[in-house]
Amino acid sequence: MSDKYICIAGKNQCAIDIVKYLLKKKQNKNLLILPNKSDNGKDGWQPSLRKFAKNRKIQIITEKKLQKLKNLFLFSVEYEKILNVKKFQSKNLFNIHFSLLPKFRGCHTNYLQIKFGEKRSGVTLHKIDKGIDTGKIIDQLKFIININDTAKQNYMKLMKYSLKIFIKNFSLIIKENYKLKKQNFKKSTYFPRKYVDYQ
């Protein structure tokens, strides 16, 4: 493990909870943090990953420096930027996506699940490839959306399940002992950032 770098890229309580789990597992030696550009280091309705990393003295790194690391295991948890896999030395790039892929690829997954009256939601752990949320699936965890659930309640569940799926699969991924399953793109839906105007 000592020669492997683990990076958590993203935001909010879900990313912080994953970092806390890694600290508890004594994985702090080569732990790196890549916060979103929009993270100004101040807590809002969600806590700041940047602030948390600074307070715990965990190294904050740039994407450019991450690209040069061969022994990198990167986990995107609500990271807002599309990663260009061709620029990375490492192929161990993973994303925890807030939907049951191949449904709701792209942005606004939580809001759209409520809008379209989905009865189930969940998180998908998948490899990052050159597409948007098109990588092969490692695991999925599902839960029921109750009829009166708000988007906020659903998001809180998605964050909780993102930690669960990370804990369930972390050691398998680090040992590179996991199976991959292709997505069925006939069932795929995709929504770009501009699809929803929250103003």
mmCIF file of N, CA, C and O in Angstrom, residues 12-13 16 27-28 38-39 61 63 69 75 84 108 114 120 132 134 137-138 141 151-152 154 163 188 194:
data_model
loop_
_atom_site.group_PDB
_atom_site.id
_atom_site.type_symbol
_atom_site.label_atom_id
_atom_site.label_comp_id
_atom_site.label_asym_id
_atom_site.label_seq_id
_atom_site.Cartn_x
_atom_site.Cartn_y
_atom_site.Cartn_z
ATOM 1 N N ASN A 12 -18.522 17.986 -0.740
ATOM 2 C CA ASN A 12 -19.640 17.720 0.176
ATOM 3 C C ASN A 12 -19.343 16.637 1.216
ATOM 4 O O ASN A 12 -18.259 16.088 1.282
ATOM 5 N N GLN A 13 -20.366 16.386 2.035
ATOM 6 C CA GLN A 13 -20.228 15.456 3.155
ATOM 7 C C GLN A 13 -19.831 14.064 2.696
ATOM 8 O O GLN A 13 -19.090 13.361 3.379
ATOM 9 N N ILE A 16 -16.109 13.907 2.250
ATOM 10 C CA ILE A 16 -15.488 14.020 3.576
ATOM 11 C C ILE A 16 -15.636 12.713 4.354
ATOM 12 O O ILE A 16 -14.684 12.248 4.986
ATOM 13 N N GLN A 27 -4.944 5.199 6.222
ATOM 14 C CA GLN A 27 -4.528 5.379 4.826
ATOM 15 C C GLN A 27 -4.168 6.851 4.556
ATOM 16 O O GLN A 27 -4.475 7.383 3.506
ATOM 17 N N ASN A 28 -3.519 7.500 5.523
ATOM 18 C CA ASN A 28 -3.275 8.938 5.384
ATOM 19 C C ASN A 28 -1.907 9.282 4.812
ATOM 20 O O ASN A 28 -1.657 10.425 4.454
ATOM 21 N N SER A 38 -15.040 25.161 -7.482
ATOM 22 C CA SER A 38 -16.077 25.978 -6.836
ATOM 23 C C SER A 38 -15.981 25.950 -5.306
ATOM 24 O O SER A 38 -16.644 26.726 -4.624
ATOM 25 N N ASP A 39 -15.142 25.051 -4.771
ATOM 26 C CA ASP A 39 -14.976 24.944 -3.315
ATOM 27 C C ASP A 39 -14.056 26.066 -2.833
ATOM 28 O O ASP A 39 -12.842 26.038 -3.061
ATOM 29 N N ILE A 61 -3.977 18.644 -3.949
ATOM 30 C CA ILE A 61 -3.157 18.501 -5.159
ATOM 31 C C ILE A 61 -3.912 19.008 -6.386
ATOM 32 O O ILE A 61 -5.142 19.114 -6.372
ATOM 33 N N GLU A 63 -4.902 18.673 -10.540
ATOM 34 C CA GLU A 63 -5.155 17.589 -11.496
ATOM 35 C C GLU A 63 -3.915 17.310 -12.339
ATOM 36 O O GLU A 63 -3.606 16.157 -12.646
ATOM 37 N N LEU A 69 1.149 10.667 -11.786
ATOM 38 C CA LEU A 69 1.331 9.580 -10.816
ATOM 39 C C LEU A 69 0.907 8.239 -11.408
ATOM 40 O O LEU A 69 -0.247 8.049 -11.766
ATOM 41 N N PHE A 75 -10.648 8.411 -6.878
ATOM 42 C CA PHE A 75 -12.091 8.202 -6.727
ATOM 43 C C PHE A 75 -12.782 9.555 -6.836
ATOM 44 O O PHE A 75 -12.552 10.446 -6.020
ATOM 45 N N ASN A 84 -9.919 13.828 -18.288
ATOM 46 C CA ASN A 84 -9.409 13.334 -19.572
ATOM 47 C C ASN A 84 -8.473 12.157 -19.286
ATOM 48 O O ASN A 84 -7.322 12.338 -18.901
ATOM 49 N N HIS A 108 -27.352 16.538 -12.823
ATOM 50 C CA HIS A 108 -28.683 16.725 -12.202
ATOM 51 C C HIS A 108 -29.384 15.408 -11.880
ATOM 52 O O HIS A 108 -30.610 15.330 -11.892
ATOM 53 N N ILE A 114 -36.373 12.556 -9.155
ATOM 54 C CA ILE A 114 -37.625 13.016 -8.538
ATOM 55 C C ILE A 114 -38.594 13.499 -9.629
ATOM 56 O O ILE A 114 -39.770 13.143 -9.642
ATOM 57 N N ARG A 120 -37.016 3.871 -7.738
ATOM 58 C CA ARG A 120 -35.761 3.416 -7.142
ATOM 59 C C ARG A 120 -34.631 4.359 -7.522
ATOM 60 O O ARG A 120 -34.620 4.927 -8.605
ATOM 61 N N ILE A 132 -18.881 10.086 -20.879
ATOM 62 C CA ILE A 132 -19.463 10.674 -19.664
ATOM 63 C C ILE A 132 -20.315 9.600 -18.979
ATOM 64 O O ILE A 132 -21.379 9.242 -19.484
ATOM 65 N N THR A 134 -19.858 6.461 -18.826
ATOM 66 C CA THR A 134 -20.053 5.306 -19.713
ATOM 67 C C THR A 134 -19.149 4.126 -19.347
ATOM 68 O O THR A 134 -19.213 3.081 -19.988
ATOM 69 N N ILE A 137 -19.087 -1.039 -15.113
ATOM 70 C CA ILE A 137 -19.598 -0.995 -13.740
ATOM 71 C C ILE A 137 -18.901 -2.035 -12.856
ATOM 72 O O ILE A 137 -18.742 -3.190 -13.250
ATOM 73 N N ILE A 138 -18.518 -1.582 -11.657
ATOM 74 C CA ILE A 138 -17.962 -2.476 -10.638
ATOM 75 C C ILE A 138 -19.071 -2.930 -9.685
ATOM 76 O O ILE A 138 -19.177 -4.101 -9.352
ATOM 77 N N LEU A 141 -25.535 -0.029 -5.649
ATOM 78 C CA LEU A 141 -26.372 -0.191 -4.463
ATOM 79 C C LEU A 141 -27.669 0.562 -4.701
ATOM 80 O O LEU A 141 -27.650 1.720 -5.133
ATOM 81 N N ALA A 151 -36.122 16.182 -3.104
ATOM 82 C CA ALA A 151 -34.803 16.054 -3.739
ATOM 83 C C ALA A 151 -33.700 16.089 -2.686
ATOM 84 O O ALA A 151 -32.705 15.374 -2.798
ATOM 85 N N LYS A 152 -33.893 16.900 -1.647
ATOM 86 C CA LYS A 152 -32.876 16.974 -0.582
ATOM 87 C C LYS A 152 -32.781 15.644 0.167
ATOM 88 O O LYS A 152 -31.675 15.157 0.425
ATOM 89 N N ASN A 154 -33.565 12.720 -0.940
ATOM 90 C CA ASN A 154 -32.977 11.746 -1.858
ATOM 91 C C ASN A 154 -31.465 11.934 -1.950
ATOM 92 O O ASN A 154 -30.706 10.968 -1.961
ATOM 93 N N LEU A 163 -20.869 6.371 0.456
ATOM 94 C CA LEU A 163 -19.906 5.881 1.452
ATOM 95 C C LEU A 163 -19.983 4.355 1.551
ATOM 96 O O LEU A 163 -18.957 3.669 1.586
ATOM 97 N N SER A 188 -29.791 3.562 -21.827
ATOM 98 C CA SER A 188 -29.092 4.744 -21.330
ATOM 99 C C SER A 188 -29.887 6.036 -21.516
ATOM 100 O O SER A 188 -30.580 6.215 -22.521
ATOM 101 N N LYS A 194 -26.649 21.954 -18.976
ATOM 102 C CA LYS A 194 -27.588 23.017 -19.351
ATOM 103 C C LYS A 194 -29.052 22.545 -19.414
ATOM 104 O O LYS A 194 -29.960 23.332 -19.645
#
